[in-house]
């Protein structure tokens, strides 16, 4: 029994077909079929039900699938543990929210490419709920999202936090000094909705404060949300520091509100049974470079990262 044979069975069952598995394994469909046939001959048992039009496992095939998943995971863990970081070869499917993509994701990509040059990154930018579902469906290896999805099937590590503020186009809220939250709620509010981790966190927080806005527009895209706020269509909670340039340019005004918005904490999440030395290292890199205060951090921070790395070694 070989790992290639186990990979063929695993990906056929996982992706639902021989052609999909061949594409995943970068080989031909006939090669995938040959590997499965060899496995069936070895154990003298059918692993797929040929009477079905789709690739459906037999009862013994189901048992073999569970075994294959476990053995392949142990193989990958062994390779990562005993290989130097620079020679680890695998795909890493990482999901992030729009805010992470707009701020420190370029910096994280740079660090991963430096430490693991042979790792192929497959990023996915989506809302928090979709990323959580993709992680649970094994479509992603790691997601970085607001800490609003407690689930015993997943383990999480704290990454950082975002401080938001209420903002609007200058003049939309004509009030000097501090505004009470229930007074602000009389204005139209532009919110991120329940698919967003930040939206879920602030919706729950406002309910705890006894505030239920009567006029809201749900905007799932952060860039669109910022644009609509700049346009004067309402007030919104937006990441405070990274939007300082728009505040300085007079395009946005910060509203002082009591009580103030709490910070939103971000975590890196992966499925509990998919422990990986590589994933753990990527989480540590994310903790090191997480910074929601500035847009598109990348090459400008490279020397700073190298200096910190040298200081840590000393």
mmCIF file of C-alpha atoms in Angstrom:
data_model
loop_
_atom_site.group_PDB
_atom_site.id
_atom_site.type_symbol
_atom_site.label_atom_id
_atom_site.label_comp_id
_atom_site.label_asym_id
_atom_site.label_seq_id
_atom_site.Cartn_x
_atom_site.Cartn_y
_atom_site.Cartn_z
ATOM 1 C CA UNK A 1 0.000 0.000 0.000
ATOM 2 C CA UNK A 2 1.441 3.387 -1.015
ATOM 3 C CA UNK A 3 0.681 6.979 -0.093
ATOM 4 C CA UNK A 4 -0.137 7.682 -3.759
ATOM 5 C CA UNK A 5 -2.847 5.043 -3.664
ATOM 6 C CA UNK A 6 -4.257 6.430 -0.422
ATOM 7 C CA UNK A 7 -4.164 9.980 -1.806
ATOM 8 C CA UNK A 8 -6.136 8.880 -4.850
ATOM 9 C CA UNK A 9 -8.874 7.277 -2.769
ATOM 10 C CA UNK A 10 -8.952 10.178 -0.312
ATOM 11 C CA UNK A 11 -9.347 12.915 -2.926
ATOM 12 C CA UNK A 12 -11.849 10.998 -5.063
ATOM 13 C CA UNK A 13 -14.084 10.621 -2.007
ATOM 14 C CA UNK A 14 -13.389 14.155 -0.805
ATOM 15 C CA UNK A 15 -13.995 15.915 -4.119
ATOM 16 C CA UNK A 16 -16.644 13.596 -5.537
ATOM 17 C CA UNK A 17 -14.985 12.269 -8.672
ATOM 18 C CA UNK A 18 -11.920 10.819 -10.416
ATOM 19 C CA UNK A 19 -11.410 13.877 -12.629
ATOM 20 C CA UNK A 20 -11.461 16.264 -9.643
ATOM 21 C CA UNK A 21 -8.971 14.063 -7.792
ATOM 22 C CA UNK A 22 -6.664 13.971 -10.825
ATOM 23 C CA UNK A 23 -6.724 17.757 -10.979
ATOM 24 C CA UNK A 24 -5.961 18.014 -7.249
ATOM 25 C CA UNK A 25 -3.053 15.571 -7.540
ATOM 26 C CA UNK A 26 -1.733 17.098 -10.798
ATOM 27 C CA UNK A 27 -1.908 13.815 -12.683
ATOM 28 C CA UNK A 28 -4.147 12.080 -15.216
ATOM 29 C CA UNK A 29 -7.514 10.487 -14.543
ATOM 30 C CA UNK A 30 -6.191 7.153 -15.774
ATOM 31 C CA UNK A 31 -3.323 7.321 -13.248
ATOM 32 C CA UNK A 32 -5.810 7.939 -10.425
ATOM 33 C CA UNK A 33 -7.973 5.020 -11.592
ATOM 34 C CA UNK A 34 -4.884 2.775 -11.757
ATOM 35 C CA UNK A 35 -3.929 3.611 -8.163
ATOM 36 C CA UNK A 36 -7.420 2.774 -6.893
ATOM 37 C CA UNK A 37 -7.431 -0.465 -8.897
ATOM 38 C CA UNK A 38 -4.068 -1.441 -7.369
ATOM 39 C CA UNK A 39 -5.452 -0.781 -3.888
ATOM 40 C CA UNK A 40 -8.517 -2.915 -4.583
ATOM 41 C CA UNK A 41 -6.354 -5.778 -5.906
ATOM 42 C CA UNK A 42 -4.113 -5.566 -2.873
ATOM 43 C CA UNK A 43 -7.009 -6.112 -0.475
ATOM 44 C CA UNK A 44 -9.190 -8.108 -2.870
ATOM 45 C CA UNK A 45 -12.196 -5.868 -2.214
ATOM 46 C CA UNK A 46 -14.087 -3.155 -4.085
ATOM 47 C CA UNK A 47 -13.651 0.292 -2.599
ATOM 48 C CA UNK A 48 -16.037 2.132 -4.955
ATOM 49 C CA UNK A 49 -19.550 1.161 -5.993
ATOM 50 C CA UNK A 50 -19.331 0.926 -9.814
ATOM 51 C CA UNK A 51 -23.124 0.652 -10.156
ATOM 52 C CA UNK A 52 -23.472 4.324 -9.247
ATOM 53 C CA UNK A 53 -22.897 7.198 -11.667
ATOM 54 C CA UNK A 54 -20.995 9.145 -9.018
ATOM 55 C CA UNK A 55 -17.875 8.070 -7.121
ATOM 56 C CA UNK A 56 -19.498 6.482 -4.065
ATOM 57 C CA UNK A 57 -17.507 4.467 -1.550
ATOM 58 C CA UNK A 58 -18.505 0.971 -0.498
ATOM 59 C CA UNK A 59 -18.652 0.117 3.193
ATOM 60 C CA UNK A 60 -15.039 -1.112 3.063
ATOM 61 C CA UNK A 61 -14.169 1.970 1.050
ATOM 62 C CA UNK A 62 -15.502 4.156 3.880
ATOM 63 C CA UNK A 63 -13.249 2.316 6.326
ATOM 64 C CA UNK A 64 -10.280 2.791 3.995
ATOM 65 C CA UNK A 65 -11.096 6.499 3.613
ATOM 66 C CA UNK A 66 -10.905 7.032 7.400
ATOM 67 C CA UNK A 67 -7.610 5.130 7.512
ATOM 68 C CA UNK A 68 -6.219 7.082 4.539
ATOM 69 C CA UNK A 69 -7.103 10.436 6.119
ATOM 70 C CA UNK A 70 -5.309 9.477 9.328
ATOM 71 C CA UNK A 71 -2.194 8.103 7.611
ATOM 72 C CA UNK A 72 -1.871 11.060 5.240
ATOM 73 C CA UNK A 73 -2.178 13.488 8.130
ATOM 74 C CA UNK A 74 0.514 11.628 10.079
ATOM 75 C CA UNK A 75 2.762 11.633 7.011
ATOM 76 C CA UNK A 76 2.388 15.394 6.557
ATOM 77 C CA UNK A 77 3.060 15.989 10.251
ATOM 78 C CA UNK A 78 6.228 13.872 10.096
ATOM 79 C CA UNK A 79 7.497 15.685 7.009
ATOM 80 C CA UNK A 80 6.926 19.084 8.630
ATOM 81 C CA UNK A 81 8.513 18.032 11.924
ATOM 82 C CA UNK A 82 11.709 16.596 10.450
ATOM 83 C CA UNK A 83 12.211 18.891 7.468
ATOM 84 C CA UNK A 84 13.913 22.257 7.540
ATOM 85 C CA UNK A 85 11.398 25.115 7.108
ATOM 86 C CA UNK A 86 12.883 26.053 3.757
ATOM 87 C CA UNK A 87 12.166 22.652 2.214
ATOM 88 C CA UNK A 88 8.609 22.064 3.453
ATOM 89 C CA UNK A 89 6.430 21.621 0.357
ATOM 90 C CA UNK A 90 2.653 21.817 0.652
ATOM 91 C CA UNK A 91 -0.323 23.992 -0.121
ATOM 92 C CA UNK A 92 -1.669 26.218 2.629
ATOM 93 C CA UNK A 93 -5.254 27.411 2.247
ATOM 94 C CA UNK A 94 -5.694 30.455 4.450
ATOM 95 C CA UNK A 95 -8.870 32.523 4.819
ATOM 96 C CA UNK A 96 -8.906 36.149 5.951
ATOM 97 C CA UNK A 97 -11.425 38.937 6.199
ATOM 98 C CA UNK A 98 -11.329 42.040 4.043
ATOM 99 C CA UNK A 99 -9.786 44.193 6.786
ATOM 100 C CA UNK A 100 -6.842 41.811 7.182
ATOM 101 C CA UNK A 101 -6.354 41.754 3.399
ATOM 102 C CA UNK A 102 -6.349 45.569 3.360
ATOM 103 C CA UNK A 103 -3.824 45.967 6.166
ATOM 104 C CA UNK A 104 -1.251 43.345 7.184
ATOM 105 C CA UNK A 105 -1.882 40.358 4.879
ATOM 106 C CA UNK A 106 0.865 41.476 2.418
ATOM 107 C CA UNK A 107 3.305 41.513 5.319
ATOM 108 C CA UNK A 108 2.260 38.018 6.417
ATOM 109 C CA UNK A 109 2.625 36.707 2.867
ATOM 110 C CA UNK A 110 6.146 38.145 2.754
ATOM 111 C CA UNK A 111 7.106 36.439 6.023
ATOM 112 C CA UNK A 112 5.687 33.083 4.885
ATOM 113 C CA UNK A 113 7.543 33.297 1.567
ATOM 114 C CA UNK A 114 10.770 34.100 3.396
ATOM 115 C CA UNK A 115 10.502 31.303 5.986
ATOM 116 C CA UNK A 116 8.740 28.694 3.798
ATOM 117 C CA UNK A 117 9.709 29.447 0.181
ATOM 118 C CA UNK A 118 8.245 26.174 -1.146
ATOM 119 C CA UNK A 119 4.846 26.543 0.516
ATOM 120 C CA UNK A 120 2.155 27.473 -2.009
ATOM 121 C CA UNK A 121 -0.311 29.936 -0.511
ATOM 122 C CA UNK A 122 -3.970 29.813 -1.536
ATOM 123 C CA UNK A 123 -5.634 32.841 0.119
ATOM 124 C CA UNK A 124 -9.399 33.270 0.360
ATOM 125 C CA UNK A 125 -10.875 36.665 1.262
ATOM 126 C CA UNK A 126 -14.466 36.383 2.462
ATOM 127 C CA UNK A 127 -16.797 37.318 5.293
ATOM 128 C CA UNK A 128 -16.281 35.658 8.670
ATOM 129 C CA UNK A 129 -19.259 33.298 8.543
ATOM 130 C CA UNK A 130 -18.334 31.938 5.117
ATOM 131 C CA UNK A 131 -14.729 31.433 6.217
ATOM 132 C CA UNK A 132 -15.887 29.537 9.311
ATOM 133 C CA UNK A 133 -18.066 27.263 7.178
ATOM 134 C CA UNK A 134 -15.249 26.634 4.685
ATOM 135 C CA UNK A 135 -12.928 25.692 7.535
ATOM 136 C CA UNK A 136 -15.446 23.209 8.911
ATOM 137 C CA UNK A 137 -15.901 21.764 5.397
ATOM 138 C CA UNK A 138 -12.100 21.231 5.107
ATOM 139 C CA UNK A 139 -11.921 23.752 2.259
ATOM 140 C CA UNK A 140 -9.458 25.871 4.268
ATOM 141 C CA UNK A 141 -6.607 24.972 6.631
ATOM 142 C CA UNK A 142 -6.592 28.179 8.669
ATOM 143 C CA UNK A 143 -8.788 31.259 9.016
ATOM 144 C CA UNK A 144 -8.155 34.605 10.713
ATOM 145 C CA UNK A 145 -11.464 36.109 11.831
ATOM 146 C CA UNK A 146 -13.077 38.086 14.681
ATOM 147 C CA UNK A 147 -13.480 36.003 17.823
ATOM 148 C CA UNK A 148 -17.248 35.484 17.567
ATOM 149 C CA UNK A 149 -17.509 31.788 16.620
ATOM 150 C CA UNK A 150 -16.968 29.610 19.690
ATOM 151 C CA UNK A 151 -17.063 25.998 18.479
ATOM 152 C CA UNK A 152 -15.666 22.877 20.147
ATOM 153 C CA UNK A 153 -14.659 21.500 16.726
ATOM 154 C CA UNK A 154 -12.144 24.307 16.253
ATOM 155 C CA UNK A 155 -9.173 25.571 18.215
ATOM 156 C CA UNK A 156 -8.165 29.220 18.210
ATOM 157 C CA UNK A 157 -5.210 31.428 19.082
ATOM 158 C CA UNK A 158 -5.407 35.151 19.773
ATOM 159 C CA UNK A 159 -3.884 37.247 16.969
ATOM 160 C CA UNK A 160 -4.670 40.888 17.747
ATOM 161 C CA UNK A 161 -7.470 43.397 18.049
ATOM 162 C CA UNK A 162 -9.116 46.199 16.095
ATOM 163 C CA UNK A 163 -10.344 49.432 17.641
ATOM 164 C CA UNK A 164 -13.232 50.931 15.696
ATOM 165 C CA UNK A 165 -14.973 54.282 15.973
ATOM 166 C CA UNK A 166 -18.272 55.736 14.834
ATOM 167 C CA UNK A 167 -17.710 57.839 11.722
ATOM 168 C CA UNK A 168 -19.712 59.866 9.251
ATOM 169 C CA UNK A 169 -19.305 62.478 6.552
ATOM 170 C CA UNK A 170 -18.520 65.811 8.239
ATOM 171 C CA UNK A 171 -21.791 67.568 9.083
ATOM 172 C CA UNK A 172 -24.049 64.494 9.045
ATOM 173 C CA UNK A 173 -24.096 64.423 12.843
ATOM 174 C CA UNK A 174 -24.394 68.057 13.851
ATOM 175 C CA UNK A 175 -23.429 67.805 17.489
ATOM 176 C CA UNK A 176 -20.570 69.206 19.490
ATOM 177 C CA UNK A 177 -18.947 67.078 22.169
ATOM 178 C CA UNK A 178 -19.995 63.575 23.106
ATOM 179 C CA UNK A 179 -23.133 61.901 21.731
ATOM 180 C CA UNK A 180 -25.035 59.227 23.632
ATOM 181 C CA UNK A 181 -25.410 55.908 21.789
ATOM 182 C CA UNK A 182 -29.219 55.992 21.878
ATOM 183 C CA UNK A 183 -29.104 59.473 20.302
ATOM 184 C CA UNK A 184 -26.757 58.262 17.558
ATOM 185 C CA UNK A 185 -29.187 55.401 16.815
ATOM 186 C CA UNK A 186 -31.729 57.951 15.565
ATOM 187 C CA UNK A 187 -29.550 58.407 12.498
ATOM 188 C CA UNK A 188 -29.429 55.878 9.680
ATOM 189 C CA UNK A 189 -26.778 53.283 10.545
ATOM 190 C CA UNK A 190 -24.624 51.476 8.000
ATOM 191 C CA UNK A 191 -23.817 48.071 9.524
ATOM 192 C CA UNK A 192 -21.947 44.939 8.428
ATOM 193 C CA UNK A 193 -24.634 42.345 9.191
ATOM 194 C CA UNK A 194 -24.600 38.853 10.685
ATOM 195 C CA UNK A 195 -22.214 37.317 8.121
ATOM 196 C CA UNK A 196 -19.489 39.598 9.441
ATOM 197 C CA UNK A 197 -17.741 38.803 12.710
ATOM 198 C CA UNK A 198 -17.483 42.515 13.456
ATOM 199 C CA UNK A 199 -21.136 42.988 12.543
ATOM 200 C CA UNK A 200 -22.176 40.163 14.872
ATOM 201 C CA UNK A 201 -20.030 41.522 17.709
ATOM 202 C CA UNK A 202 -21.368 45.076 17.481
ATOM 203 C CA UNK A 203 -24.971 44.000 16.941
ATOM 204 C CA UNK A 204 -24.801 41.961 20.170
ATOM 205 C CA UNK A 205 -23.066 44.838 21.972
ATOM 206 C CA UNK A 206 -25.727 47.367 20.974
ATOM 207 C CA UNK A 207 -28.465 45.001 22.141
ATOM 208 C CA UNK A 208 -26.669 44.729 25.483
ATOM 209 C CA UNK A 209 -26.758 48.537 25.665
ATOM 210 C CA UNK A 210 -30.517 48.465 25.057
ATOM 211 C CA UNK A 211 -30.167 50.130 21.648
ATOM 212 C CA UNK A 212 -32.050 48.867 18.589
ATOM 213 C CA UNK A 213 -31.487 51.092 15.508
ATOM 214 C CA UNK A 214 -34.676 51.633 13.521
ATOM 215 C CA UNK A 215 -33.046 52.583 10.203
ATOM 216 C CA UNK A 216 -30.161 50.394 9.042
ATOM 217 C CA UNK A 217 -28.514 49.443 5.768
ATOM 218 C CA UNK A 218 -26.511 46.200 5.745
ATOM 219 C CA UNK A 219 -23.288 46.448 3.724
ATOM 220 C CA UNK A 220 -21.110 43.330 3.647
ATOM 221 C CA UNK A 221 -18.124 44.888 1.861
ATOM 222 C CA UNK A 222 -15.829 47.093 3.973
ATOM 223 C CA UNK A 223 -14.679 49.246 1.038
ATOM 224 C CA UNK A 224 -18.315 49.824 0.029
ATOM 225 C CA UNK A 225 -19.233 50.555 3.644
ATOM 226 C CA UNK A 226 -16.502 53.176 3.837
ATOM 227 C CA UNK A 227 -17.577 54.677 0.511
ATOM 228 C CA UNK A 228 -21.207 54.939 1.569
ATOM 229 C CA UNK A 229 -20.168 56.579 4.834
ATOM 230 C CA UNK A 230 -17.997 59.078 2.949
ATOM 231 C CA UNK A 231 -21.014 59.747 0.711
ATOM 232 C CA UNK A 232 -23.053 60.842 3.721
ATOM 233 C CA UNK A 233 -25.665 58.052 3.616
ATOM 234 C CA UNK A 234 -25.372 57.371 7.333
ATOM 235 C CA UNK A 235 -23.107 56.707 10.298
ATOM 236 C CA UNK A 236 -21.034 53.586 10.642
ATOM 237 C CA UNK A 237 -18.443 51.829 12.811
ATOM 238 C CA UNK A 238 -15.151 51.732 10.927
ATOM 239 C CA UNK A 239 -11.563 50.740 11.852
ATOM 240 C CA UNK A 240 -10.221 53.877 13.479
ATOM 241 C CA UNK A 241 -6.486 54.046 12.871
ATOM 242 C CA UNK A 242 -6.176 52.659 9.351
ATOM 243 C CA UNK A 243 -8.729 55.222 8.120
ATOM 244 C CA UNK A 244 -6.854 58.171 9.675
ATOM 245 C CA UNK A 245 -5.845 59.412 6.184
ATOM 246 C CA UNK A 246 -9.545 59.873 5.277
ATOM 247 C CA UNK A 247 -10.178 61.648 8.578
ATOM 248 C CA UNK A 248 -7.158 63.930 8.036
ATOM 249 C CA UNK A 249 -8.366 64.680 4.497
ATOM 250 C CA UNK A 250 -11.750 65.800 5.840
ATOM 251 C CA UNK A 251 -13.627 62.984 4.109
ATOM 252 C CA UNK A 252 -14.672 61.352 7.371
ATOM 253 C CA UNK A 253 -15.342 62.696 10.852
ATOM 254 C CA UNK A 254 -14.978 60.696 14.073
ATOM 255 C CA UNK A 255 -18.021 60.878 16.371
ATOM 256 C CA UNK A 256 -17.319 60.748 20.093
ATOM 257 C CA UNK A 257 -19.950 58.366 21.459
ATOM 258 C CA UNK A 258 -20.705 57.141 24.962
ATOM 259 C CA UNK A 259 -20.303 54.320 25.670
ATOM 260 C CA UNK A 260 -17.370 53.812 23.303
ATOM 261 C CA UNK A 261 -17.199 50.834 20.971
ATOM 262 C CA UNK A 262 -15.293 47.861 22.422
ATOM 263 C CA UNK A 263 -12.309 46.458 20.557
ATOM 264 C CA UNK A 264 -12.927 43.441 18.294
ATOM 265 C CA UNK A 265 -10.476 40.624 18.976
ATOM 266 C CA UNK A 266 -9.174 38.514 16.085
ATOM 267 C CA UNK A 267 -8.157 34.860 16.313
ATOM 268 C CA UNK A 268 -6.541 32.263 14.069
ATOM 269 C CA UNK A 269 -8.740 29.161 13.890
ATOM 270 C CA UNK A 270 -8.187 25.659 12.589
ATOM 271 C CA UNK A 271 -10.002 22.364 13.069
ATOM 272 C CA UNK A 272 -8.904 20.626 16.238
ATOM 273 C CA UNK A 273 -8.020 17.319 14.583
ATOM 274 C CA UNK A 274 -5.840 19.023 11.946
ATOM 275 C CA UNK A 275 -2.854 19.898 14.099
ATOM 276 C CA UNK A 276 0.146 20.878 12.007
ATOM 277 C CA UNK A 277 3.613 22.181 12.770
ATOM 278 C CA UNK A 278 3.382 24.407 9.687
ATOM 279 C CA UNK A 279 -0.005 25.839 10.693
ATOM 280 C CA UNK A 280 1.291 26.536 14.209
ATOM 281 C CA UNK A 281 4.284 28.378 12.751
ATOM 282 C CA UNK A 282 2.043 30.439 10.450
ATOM 283 C CA UNK A 283 -0.093 31.419 13.452
ATOM 284 C CA UNK A 284 3.058 32.630 15.245
ATOM 285 C CA UNK A 285 4.039 34.691 12.197
ATOM 286 C CA UNK A 286 0.541 36.172 12.125
ATOM 287 C CA UNK A 287 0.788 37.112 15.800
ATOM 288 C CA UNK A 288 4.117 38.786 15.091
ATOM 289 C CA UNK A 289 2.991 40.939 12.166
ATOM 290 C CA UNK A 290 -0.687 41.586 12.987
ATOM 291 C CA UNK A 291 -1.274 45.336 12.719
ATOM 292 C CA UNK A 292 -4.664 46.781 11.789
ATOM 293 C CA UNK A 293 -3.511 50.398 12.029
ATOM 294 C CA UNK A 294 -2.074 50.917 8.523
ATOM 295 C CA UNK A 295 -3.085 49.999 4.994
ATOM 296 C CA UNK A 296 -1.173 47.506 2.815
ATOM 297 C CA UNK A 297 1.896 46.846 4.923
ATOM 298 C CA UNK A 298 4.545 44.930 3.030
ATOM 299 C CA UNK A 299 8.026 45.783 1.780
ATOM 300 C CA UNK A 300 8.319 48.899 3.916
ATOM 301 C CA UNK A 301 8.286 46.684 7.014
ATOM 302 C CA UNK A 302 10.738 44.053 5.780
ATOM 303 C CA UNK A 303 13.833 45.591 7.384
ATOM 304 C CA UNK A 304 11.915 46.063 10.630
ATOM 305 C CA UNK A 305 10.957 42.370 10.634
ATOM 306 C CA UNK A 306 14.548 41.274 9.959
ATOM 307 C CA UNK A 307 15.814 43.462 12.802
ATOM 308 C CA UNK A 308 13.263 41.986 15.217
ATOM 309 C CA UNK A 309 14.212 38.477 14.125
ATOM 310 C CA UNK A 310 17.946 39.158 14.745
ATOM 311 C CA UNK A 311 17.189 40.646 18.183
ATOM 312 C CA UNK A 312 15.151 37.562 19.071
ATOM 313 C CA UNK A 313 18.044 35.240 18.104
ATOM 314 C CA UNK A 314 20.459 37.224 20.293
#
